[in-house]
Amino acid sequence: MLAEESLTSAFDAIKANLLRSILTALAIIIGTAAVIALVSIGGSAQKAIENSISDMGSQVLSVVPGQKEKNGVKSAFIPLKLGDVRALENEKNISWKIAPEMRGNKQVKYISENANLPIVGTTSDYFSIYGIEVNQGNVFTENDLINGKKVAIIGSDVAKELGTNKKDLLFKNIVIGDSSYRVIGIAEPKGSGGWDNPDERIFVPVITASERIFGRIWINMIVVKSAGEFSLPQVMIAIERILRRTHDISPGEDNDFRVYDWSEVKQLQKETTNILTTMIAGIASISLLVGGIGVMNIMLVSVTERTREIGLRKALGATQQDILIQFIVEAILLCIIGGLIGVVLGSAIYFSIASYQEWPIVMPLSAIIGSVTFSALVGLFFGIWPARRAAKLDPAVALLYE
Amino acid sequence: MNVIEVKELEKTYYVGDIEVKALRGVTFDIQKSQFSAIMGPSGSGKSTLMHIIGCLDTPSKGEYNLNGENVAKMSDDQLAKIRNKEIGFVFQKFHLLPRNTALENVMLPLKYANIGRLERSEKAKEALAQVGLSDRIDHKPSELSGGQQQRVAIARALVNSPAILFADEPTGNLDSKTGEEVMTLLHKLNNNGQTIVLITHEKDIAVQTQRTIFIRDGKIESDTIN
């Protein structure tokens, strides 16, 4: 029989029992929608994290405070200090860029507007390490850094937070805490990556941050980027060697600081997301299997209901194969329609969540193709048995069926 | 020339452990262009006989040549092909597909014969014209009277130009007037050379044909020219 006849008769049969067909396909619809929505959401989350990690720049190492462990007991966090930065800077055998990051939120005022913004105390190397372009004004001078001048470089969104234009703020004074700072530069936009918006940050010389704004000497992080031919592991070893000496750690003792390679974190993150996505897809495929059993059930009912039609088709010359194909096509079509509705529903759920959460949109085509194909396979698998029953019907008996 | 040659046809069923001999050695021939009736009370074996000579079933024993071909030992697929090409069925309950139009119903056997769309629709329209329903081709069965539905079924049976047309109680579900119309149509087709076998339990209907084969208890009781 022509494929066209199988398709039209399958459409007819599905249309004839529309409500029943939709209810049958419901589990398939829900399963596919779940796969599409969850896999996309997973993709978005991964993308958001990847963005924020690539904001930090690859090839960048972060040194953060750690804990000492003695006889299985962990001490408090040992802070990193400006002295640690200086010790690293004094190393002349390795060419690298080093910048401290002393970070905290402060109330910032400009005329009558004010906002609570992150303040980062650092040096000029910070901008080159992270590839932040200061395209208006200048970066910090030696004098600013050494003497802890009251100057600030602002992210591109700071002006907006303070209710004004970027141009207006350049070389004007803003108030951080209770004293005023001169804006000497404005950074170009980096774009939001996820957790925080780097464009809302205000950068000040680290001495200024330490002495005037936060009143502390410990810093949150030291960022290091290899400037020469040194590989990340070599740089890592050098950092450990220098900081262990500075922190007076005897051989055999553990580090009281940690060195992060963000590209590793990125990889780990990717693996975690993949595992989660696989798990979600696995759970959703159970729904598709349950849907398949529903389809089989309804197809068996349909075969019984249409016994006379099957008898007639056979009397008119349909072979067993013709009938088999007709019913398998019907089961597959039912599942594919369910799958497509599921894709639309799942995408709608995903888009509404993603736009509400302002996530980057990631629509994995593989998930769409995969789940519709899987639906079709479910139809094939669960359609075979009812279709075989139909094909095997004795035409003489089937014609007399009431 | 004989369209049907049946020799010592036997059919035995098993209902559980019980052996039912539906046919106990039936022999007859049907010539081309003959209009014959197979008659018998219910349980006589006439339905079984019709199923076998209609290639819906195979005999337990005996020979059956249809249009010169031995069909008694054919496989399911071969029988399907024979039913499609050589046999046209008309049923008591019409057996039309309710959601399809008259034209689509008549085209159905041509689809199983893998005939292209254009030729299909052309042949089906021709067949519908033969039964006088050219103006009803887009009607669904529910929009047609009983007599019209049976005429659509006859058009469907004719559309593959079968060697033989089986009509199983074709007037059984119709009032006597439309029944007569259907019989007139069958006579007209027979006059044009169509071989027809009518299965009925009504003597009034059987006598309108050229020959009556009377079955009782799985055997031919009488075979008379009307």
XYZ file of C-alpha atoms in Angstrom:
628
model
C 0.000 0.000 0.000
C 1.112 3.535 -0.579
C 2.690 5.360 2.336
C 0.231 8.162 1.667
C -2.744 5.908 2.442
C -1.153 4.800 5.740
C -0.673 8.422 6.704
C -4.113 9.657 5.734
C -5.847 6.748 7.418
C -3.696 7.313 10.524
C -4.650 11.010 10.580
C -8.302 10.078 10.096
C -8.206 7.617 12.955
C -6.526 10.104 15.296
C -8.987 12.843 14.323
C -11.971 10.548 14.722
C -11.125 10.018 18.403
C -9.515 13.375 19.046
C -10.070 13.581 22.792
C -8.938 10.017 23.312
C -5.874 10.606 21.136
C -4.884 13.706 23.105
C -5.338 11.955 26.441
C -3.282 9.047 25.156
C -0.542 11.351 23.974
C -0.573 13.314 27.244
C 2.191 11.305 28.899
C 4.272 11.689 25.746
C 3.522 15.434 25.744
C 4.514 15.821 29.390
C 7.634 13.698 28.968
C 8.857 15.628 25.947
C 7.992 18.990 27.499
C 9.964 18.008 30.611
C 12.987 16.965 28.557
C 12.951 20.161 26.487
C 12.367 22.526 29.410
C 14.840 20.927 31.796
C 17.605 20.316 29.289
C 17.322 23.915 28.080
C 17.315 25.257 31.618
C 20.417 23.155 32.325
C 22.016 24.598 29.191
C 21.183 28.132 30.293
C 22.604 27.604 33.766
C 25.784 26.196 32.282
C 26.057 29.062 29.832
C 25.590 31.600 32.629
C 28.327 30.007 34.690
C 30.614 29.688 31.688
C 30.094 33.374 30.937
C 31.017 34.451 34.421
C 34.048 32.181 34.417
C 35.243 33.480 31.079
C 34.749 36.982 32.472
C 37.423 36.107 34.945
C 39.548 35.197 31.996
C 41.093 31.900 31.233
C 44.760 31.508 32.055
C 44.024 33.393 35.263
C 44.850 31.853 38.608
C 43.137 32.976 41.786
C 44.747 32.669 45.186
C 42.203 32.651 48.012
C 42.536 32.208 51.786
C 42.510 28.671 53.126
C 42.589 26.817 56.431
C 45.458 25.121 58.202
C 44.864 21.554 59.206
C 46.656 20.034 62.148
C 45.939 16.487 63.376
C 42.669 16.545 61.497
C 41.499 19.778 63.103
C 40.987 22.750 60.856
C 41.979 26.186 62.040
C 40.267 29.421 61.119
C 40.879 30.882 57.682
C 44.348 32.362 57.375
C 43.940 35.729 55.665
C 45.886 36.840 52.629
C 47.601 40.181 53.129
C 49.146 42.834 51.008
C 52.525 41.445 52.113
C 51.709 38.278 50.205
C 51.172 40.323 47.073
C 54.469 42.090 47.593
C 56.279 38.780 48.108
C 54.921 37.549 44.771
C 55.837 40.822 43.077
C 59.393 40.551 44.363
C 59.913 37.250 42.547
C 61.998 38.209 39.527
C 62.519 34.778 37.947
C 58.983 34.562 36.651
C 57.285 37.122 34.484
C 53.669 37.440 35.525
C 51.051 39.966 36.371
C 49.744 40.089 39.895
C 46.871 42.080 41.346
C 45.231 42.045 44.758
C 41.478 42.192 45.125
C 40.088 43.750 48.284
C 36.400 43.762 47.952
C 33.335 44.984 49.791
C 30.110 46.870 49.253
C 29.748 50.521 50.173
C 27.174 53.211 49.825
C 28.116 55.458 46.889
C 26.655 58.935 46.358
C 26.599 61.387 43.496
C 24.711 64.602 44.090
C 21.430 63.311 45.497
C 21.450 59.776 44.059
C 23.013 56.921 45.949
C 23.488 53.191 45.508
C 25.105 50.286 47.289
C 27.901 49.147 44.982
C 30.836 46.750 45.095
C 34.181 48.460 45.684
C 37.334 46.692 44.497
C 40.687 47.790 45.821
C 43.404 46.738 43.410
C 46.254 47.842 41.133
C 46.421 48.740 37.429
C 47.459 45.187 36.511
C 43.980 44.052 37.468
C 42.612 45.583 34.267
C 45.103 43.914 31.983
C 44.710 40.541 33.745
C 40.948 40.544 33.169
C 41.145 42.317 29.845
C 39.108 45.282 31.126
C 39.616 48.256 28.838
C 39.571 51.666 30.505
C 38.547 53.571 27.414
C 37.776 56.923 28.964
C 40.248 58.648 31.255
C 43.200 56.764 32.679
C 44.222 53.867 34.899
C 45.909 54.477 38.297
C 49.297 56.203 38.318
C 52.246 55.063 40.477
C 51.515 58.032 42.704
C 47.849 57.022 43.127
C 48.877 53.509 44.089
C 51.768 54.225 46.402
C 50.155 57.086 48.243
C 46.624 55.741 48.310
C 45.054 58.653 46.501
C 41.304 59.165 46.545
C 40.706 58.250 42.913
C 38.310 55.776 41.335
C 37.779 53.981 38.036
C 34.151 53.070 37.522
C 32.419 50.291 35.604
C 30.234 51.318 32.712
C 26.954 50.806 34.590
C 27.912 52.798 37.675
C 26.765 56.078 36.160
C 23.343 54.592 35.486
C 23.113 53.394 39.097
C 23.871 56.910 40.202
C 21.241 58.400 37.929
C 23.497 60.128 35.451
C 25.476 59.721 32.222
C 28.950 58.264 31.940
C 30.313 61.401 30.348
C 29.041 63.526 33.201
C 30.894 61.490 35.802
C 34.365 61.589 34.278
C 36.691 63.778 36.382
C 33.846 64.522 38.793
C 33.756 63.598 42.458
C 31.646 60.800 43.864
C 31.250 59.990 47.542
C 32.267 56.513 48.732
C 31.505 55.969 52.410
C 32.027 59.454 53.786
C 34.739 60.967 51.641
C 34.788 61.988 48.033
C 36.756 60.388 45.237
C 37.683 61.706 41.854
C 36.596 59.561 38.911
C 39.719 59.254 36.739
C 38.576 56.539 34.331
C 35.594 54.626 33.022
C 35.822 50.995 31.963
C 34.156 49.669 28.826
C 31.168 47.342 29.332
C 31.990 43.678 29.981
C 28.441 42.391 30.101
C 26.662 40.496 32.830
C 27.829 36.956 33.312
C 25.650 35.477 35.987
C 26.040 36.055 39.682
C 27.209 39.643 39.641
C 27.503 42.458 37.171
C 31.171 43.404 36.665
C 30.081 46.691 35.128
C 28.737 47.924 38.465
C 32.088 47.773 40.200
C 34.127 50.764 41.364
C 37.901 50.287 41.398
C 40.184 52.175 43.779
C 43.901 51.801 44.565
C 44.348 48.928 47.013
C 46.071 51.135 49.622
C 43.127 53.514 49.459
C 40.725 50.644 49.968
C 42.758 49.294 52.854
C 43.374 52.547 54.718
C 40.450 54.758 53.846
C 37.471 52.603 52.898
C 37.593 49.196 54.597
C 40.220 49.767 57.288
C 41.690 46.286 57.035
C 44.829 44.700 55.651
C 43.526 41.313 54.561
C 42.477 40.923 50.961
C 39.915 38.652 49.400
C 41.937 37.302 46.544
C 45.144 37.602 44.568
C 44.813 37.165 40.814
C 47.789 36.032 38.786
C 48.300 35.755 35.066
C 51.367 34.339 33.425
C 52.889 37.006 31.196
C 55.662 35.034 29.609
C 56.261 31.525 28.412
C 55.384 30.016 31.774
C 52.567 27.484 31.866
C 49.811 27.607 34.465
C 51.185 24.622 36.466
C 54.621 26.296 36.599
C 53.074 29.520 37.797
C 51.019 27.589 40.342
C 54.135 25.899 41.746
C 55.907 29.236 41.976
C 52.978 30.796 43.850
C 52.935 27.912 46.304
C 56.690 28.086 46.858
C 56.643 31.823 47.584
C 53.512 31.871 49.728
C 54.605 28.865 51.796
C 57.814 30.735 52.565
C 55.949 33.951 53.406
C 53.430 32.083 55.566
C 56.244 30.151 57.230
C 54.832 26.706 56.451
C 57.258 23.887 57.232
C 57.717 21.028 54.766
C 55.006 18.361 55.131
C 52.436 20.827 56.335
C 49.449 21.672 54.164
C 48.985 25.001 52.420
C 46.888 27.570 54.274
C 45.742 29.097 51.005
C 44.274 27.720 47.816
C 45.160 28.328 44.194
C 42.328 27.987 41.692
C 42.677 27.410 38.024
C 39.353 28.621 36.602
C 39.618 26.505 33.473
C 39.517 23.460 35.778
C 36.468 24.794 37.545
C 34.854 25.335 34.172
C 35.524 21.745 33.178
C 34.165 20.441 36.477
C 31.106 22.626 36.091
C 30.534 21.262 32.615
C 30.762 17.684 33.837
C 28.351 18.346 36.685
C 25.825 19.917 34.351
C 26.172 17.020 31.926
C 25.505 14.493 34.677
C 22.451 16.472 35.796
C 21.157 16.767 32.243
C 21.553 13.049 31.658
C 19.715 12.316 34.890
C 16.871 14.645 33.972
C 16.605 13.117 30.511
C 16.546 9.673 32.122
C 13.691 10.590 34.427
C 11.756 12.196 31.582
C 12.233 9.139 29.413
C 10.413 7.121 32.064
C 7.438 9.386 31.418
C 7.808 8.655 27.703
C 7.866 4.920 28.402
C 4.726 5.187 30.519
C 3.218 7.151 27.628
C 4.213 4.340 25.308
C 2.308 1.827 27.393
C -0.736 4.106 27.191
C -0.345 4.245 23.435
C -0.138 0.456 23.266
C -3.260 0.148 25.380
C -5.240 2.515 23.173
C -3.942 0.890 20.014
C -5.183 -2.485 21.280
C -8.595 -0.948 21.916
C -8.504 0.624 18.488
C -7.653 -2.687 16.812
C -10.603 -4.352 18.528
C -12.935 -1.494 17.652
C -11.870 -1.573 14.046
C -11.890 -5.339 13.556
C -14.515 -5.052 10.812
C -12.558 -2.325 9.051
C -9.472 -4.541 9.150
C -11.522 -7.435 7.763
C -12.824 -5.225 4.979
C -9.375 -3.898 4.091
C -8.099 -7.461 3.915
C -11.044 -8.524 1.756
C -10.198 -5.686 -0.621
C -6.620 -6.881 -0.949
C -4.641 -5.507 2.009
C -1.774 -7.827 2.918
C -0.727 -8.500 6.514
C 2.126 -6.079 5.953
C -0.256 -3.345 4.759
C -2.301 -3.632 7.951
C 0.827 -3.864 10.120
C 2.223 -0.686 8.599
C -1.110 1.126 8.871
C -1.326 0.580 12.632
C 2.365 1.156 13.320
C 2.198 4.418 11.383
C -0.812 5.393 13.468
C 1.013 4.686 16.742
C 4.143 6.508 15.584
C 2.124 9.465 14.323
C 0.288 9.699 17.639
C 3.617 9.765 19.484
C 5.240 12.231 17.092
C 2.276 14.602 17.407
C 2.536 14.231 21.183
C 6.267 14.852 20.955
C 5.835 17.986 18.864
C 3.191 19.392 21.211
C 5.595 18.596 24.042
C 8.407 20.463 22.304
C 6.211 23.541 21.893
C 4.999 23.330 25.491
C 8.482 22.699 26.891
C 9.957 25.574 24.886
C 7.196 27.896 26.082
C 7.884 26.945 29.701
C 11.611 27.392 29.179
C 11.338 30.740 27.404
C 9.063 32.175 30.054
C 11.369 31.043 32.860
C 14.523 32.119 31.014
C 13.181 35.567 30.185
C 11.941 36.032 33.749
C 15.332 35.027 35.149
C 17.203 36.902 32.395
C 19.175 33.793 31.509
C 21.041 33.504 28.253
C 18.804 31.576 25.814
C 20.229 28.193 24.902
C 17.877 26.013 22.856
C 19.599 22.697 22.296
C 18.486 21.411 18.899
C 19.755 17.983 19.879
C 17.204 17.838 22.700
C 14.372 18.658 20.291
C 15.437 16.185 17.643
C 16.320 13.611 20.284
C 13.034 13.758 22.157
C 10.861 13.703 19.037
C 12.887 10.788 17.659
C 12.592 9.001 20.974
C 8.805 9.572 20.920
C 8.662 8.063 17.452
C 10.667 5.066 18.653
C 8.297 4.679 21.598
C 5.427 4.627 19.086
C 7.206 2.062 16.955
C 8.064 -0.156 19.906
C 4.668 -0.051 21.577
C 2.783 -0.029 18.285
C 4.238 -3.253 16.958
C 2.291 -5.634 19.149
C -1.183 -4.148 18.547
C -0.353 -3.805 14.851
C 0.681 -7.453 14.650
C -2.585 -8.429 16.258
C -4.430 -6.443 13.627
C -2.349 -7.907 10.817
C -2.944 -11.479 11.981
C -6.732 -11.146 12.108
C -8.569 -13.734 10.035
C -10.467 -11.693 7.410
C -13.416 -14.085 7.309
C -13.870 -13.813 11.086
C -13.103 -10.088 11.224
C -15.760 -9.257 8.622
C -18.457 -10.857 10.760
C -17.328 -9.080 13.960
C -20.088 -7.036 15.545
C -14.598 -21.040 -19.970
C -14.881 -21.710 -16.240
C -14.088 -18.906 -13.853
C -14.465 -21.183 -10.831
C -13.675 -24.888 -10.655
C -14.205 -26.496 -7.263
C -13.465 -30.219 -6.669
C -14.226 -32.212 -3.521
C -13.878 -29.159 -1.298
C -13.776 -29.956 2.432
C -13.462 -27.680 5.421
C -13.112 -28.841 9.001
C -13.049 -26.496 11.996
C -12.094 -27.203 15.533
C -14.074 -25.414 18.172
C -12.060 -26.399 21.219
C -11.848 -30.202 20.879
C -15.011 -30.501 18.842
C -14.610 -31.176 15.136
C -17.033 -29.270 12.923
C -17.288 -30.391 9.309
C -18.586 -27.306 7.570
C -18.035 -28.601 4.037
C -18.072 -32.297 3.179
C -16.979 -32.534 -0.437
C -18.393 -29.841 -2.691
C -17.843 -29.913 -6.464
C -19.097 -27.420 -9.050
C -17.995 -25.075 -11.831
C -19.090 -21.552 -12.646
C -18.804 -20.315 -16.206
C -17.768 -16.868 -17.260
C -20.620 -14.348 -17.369
C -22.904 -16.622 -15.388
C -25.152 -15.164 -12.688
C -25.618 -17.870 -10.062
C -26.980 -18.051 -6.544
C -25.728 -20.141 -3.663
C -28.621 -20.816 -1.330
C -28.992 -22.579 1.937
C -30.325 -22.236 5.452
C -28.074 -20.847 8.162
C -25.516 -23.382 9.328
C -25.605 -25.097 5.962
C -22.004 -24.185 5.188
C -22.804 -21.558 2.546
C -20.862 -18.863 4.395
C -17.848 -21.148 4.685
C -18.131 -21.934 0.995
C -18.287 -18.259 0.144
C -15.240 -17.507 2.307
C -13.256 -20.204 0.536
C -14.272 -19.343 -3.013
C -13.831 -15.669 -2.074
C -10.245 -16.483 -1.038
C -10.835 -15.232 2.514
C -10.162 -18.738 3.790
C -8.475 -21.894 2.535
C -10.011 -25.374 2.270
C -8.861 -28.301 4.414
C -9.018 -30.580 1.404
C -9.881 -30.383 -2.268
C -9.035 -28.321 -5.293
C -10.012 -24.801 -6.213
C -9.078 -23.140 -9.490
C -9.967 -19.495 -9.906
C -9.532 -18.133 -13.412
C -7.221 -21.075 -14.168
C -5.063 -20.582 -11.075
C -4.900 -23.093 -8.251
C -5.581 -21.006 -5.177
C -6.182 -23.782 -2.622
C -2.585 -23.831 -1.441
C -1.711 -20.151 -1.739
C -0.066 -18.123 1.017
C -1.791 -15.259 2.813
C -0.049 -12.625 0.718
C -0.849 -14.386 -2.557
C -4.495 -14.652 -1.503
C -4.549 -10.941 -0.662
C -3.363 -10.217 -4.181
C -6.012 -12.525 -5.694
C -8.730 -10.831 -3.613
C -7.475 -7.488 -4.788
C -7.312 -8.322 -8.516
C -9.813 -11.082 -9.186
C -12.575 -10.734 -6.631
C -15.106 -8.082 -5.790
C -17.136 -8.317 -2.602
C -20.524 -6.853 -1.838
C -21.642 -7.327 1.761
C -25.003 -7.321 3.452
C -23.903 -4.457 5.742
C -22.152 -2.483 2.969
C -18.904 -2.195 4.989
C -18.047 1.305 3.817
C -15.461 3.365 5.733
C -17.679 5.912 7.501
C -15.232 8.834 7.494
C -14.375 8.588 3.804
C -16.325 9.876 0.811
C -17.905 7.577 -1.763
C -14.985 8.244 -4.098
C -12.402 7.447 -1.423
C -14.231 4.264 -0.518
C -14.251 3.122 -4.128
C -10.553 3.989 -4.539
C -9.497 1.825 -1.590
C -8.877 -1.435 -3.530
C -6.831 0.539 -6.069
C -4.612 1.850 -3.297
C -3.803 -1.692 -2.248
C -3.051 -2.412 -5.919
C -0.499 0.446 -5.851
C -2.211 2.321 -8.648
C -1.263 5.979 -9.011
C -3.475 8.782 -7.768
C -4.777 10.020 -11.108
C -5.645 6.616 -12.513
C -7.187 5.711 -9.162
C -9.589 8.611 -9.156
C -10.404 8.110 -12.850
C -11.236 4.423 -12.431
C -13.230 5.071 -9.270
C -15.306 7.757 -10.988
C -15.946 5.358 -13.854
C -17.120 2.672 -11.439
C -19.390 5.136 -9.638
C -20.834 6.169 -13.012
C -21.585 2.516 -13.745
C -23.778 2.339 -10.640
C -25.352 5.728 -11.372
C -23.787 7.722 -8.532
C -21.671 10.221 -10.446
C -23.397 13.062 -8.593
C -22.680 11.635 -5.150
C -18.931 11.048 -5.260
C -18.114 13.501 -2.464
C -20.808 12.274 -0.097
C -19.956 10.311 3.015
C -21.868 7.085 3.708
C -23.949 8.804 6.398
C -25.193 11.246 3.740
C -26.364 8.439 1.457
C -29.458 6.227 1.558
C -29.097 2.475 2.138
C -29.558 1.721 -1.538
C -26.983 4.351 -2.506
C -24.534 2.953 0.041
C -24.909 -0.506 -1.423
C -24.346 0.912 -4.888
C -21.121 2.546 -3.666
C -20.111 -0.863 -2.316
C -20.882 -2.415 -5.711
C -18.781 0.254 -7.426
C -15.954 -0.577 -5.028
C -16.300 -4.266 -5.906
C -16.168 -3.488 -9.631
C -13.352 -0.981 -9.648
C -10.534 -3.530 -10.138
C -12.480 -5.260 -12.955
C -12.657 -8.535 -11.018
C -13.101 -11.941 -12.614
C -15.955 -12.589 -10.229
C -18.241 -10.560 -8.026
C -19.517 -12.075 -4.773
C -22.637 -10.574 -3.311
C -23.371 -11.812 0.203
C -27.045 -11.116 0.961
C -26.766 -7.778 -0.881
C -30.440 -6.954 -0.304
C -30.591 -8.232 3.272
C -30.388 -4.768 4.824
C -32.609 -2.990 2.305
C -36.332 -2.570 1.929
C -37.874 -4.517 -0.912
C -37.988 -1.593 -3.337
C -34.340 -0.614 -3.005
C -33.518 -4.325 -2.882
C -35.111 -4.650 -6.301
C -33.074 -1.707 -7.561
C -29.876 -3.371 -6.426
C -30.929 -6.619 -8.124
C -31.658 -4.685 -11.324
C -28.191 -3.169 -11.129
C -26.612 -6.614 -10.692
C -28.548 -7.893 -13.708
C -27.365 -4.972 -15.749
C -23.757 -5.693 -14.800
C -24.274 -9.357 -15.649
C -25.679 -8.403 -19.044
C -22.405 -6.548 -19.640
C -20.534 -9.819 -19.021
C -19.786 -9.669 -15.270
C -19.677 -13.056 -13.570
C -21.667 -12.849 -10.338
C -22.224 -15.248 -7.450
C -25.035 -14.291 -5.104
C -25.248 -15.808 -1.644
C -28.699 -15.709 -0.147
C -31.186 -17.580 1.973
C -34.176 -16.027 0.195
C -35.733 -18.100 -2.555
C -37.337 -14.995 -4.133
C -33.910 -13.529 -4.694
C -32.268 -16.768 -5.803
C -34.843 -17.437 -8.549
C -33.963 -14.124 -10.208
C -30.560 -15.586 -11.180
C -29.709 -18.082 -13.895
C -28.766 -20.945 -11.594
C -29.303 -21.958 -7.989
C -26.854 -24.134 -6.052
C -28.555 -25.324 -2.859
C -26.320 -26.256 0.066
C -27.396 -28.260 3.087
C -25.203 -29.855 5.750
C -22.015 -29.028 3.913
C -23.038 -30.657 0.656
C -24.707 -29.591 -2.561
C -28.304 -30.757 -2.348
C -29.377 -29.453 -5.716
C -27.937 -27.473 -8.632
C -30.688 -26.184 -10.907
C -30.985 -23.841 -13.871
C -33.721 -21.288 -13.191
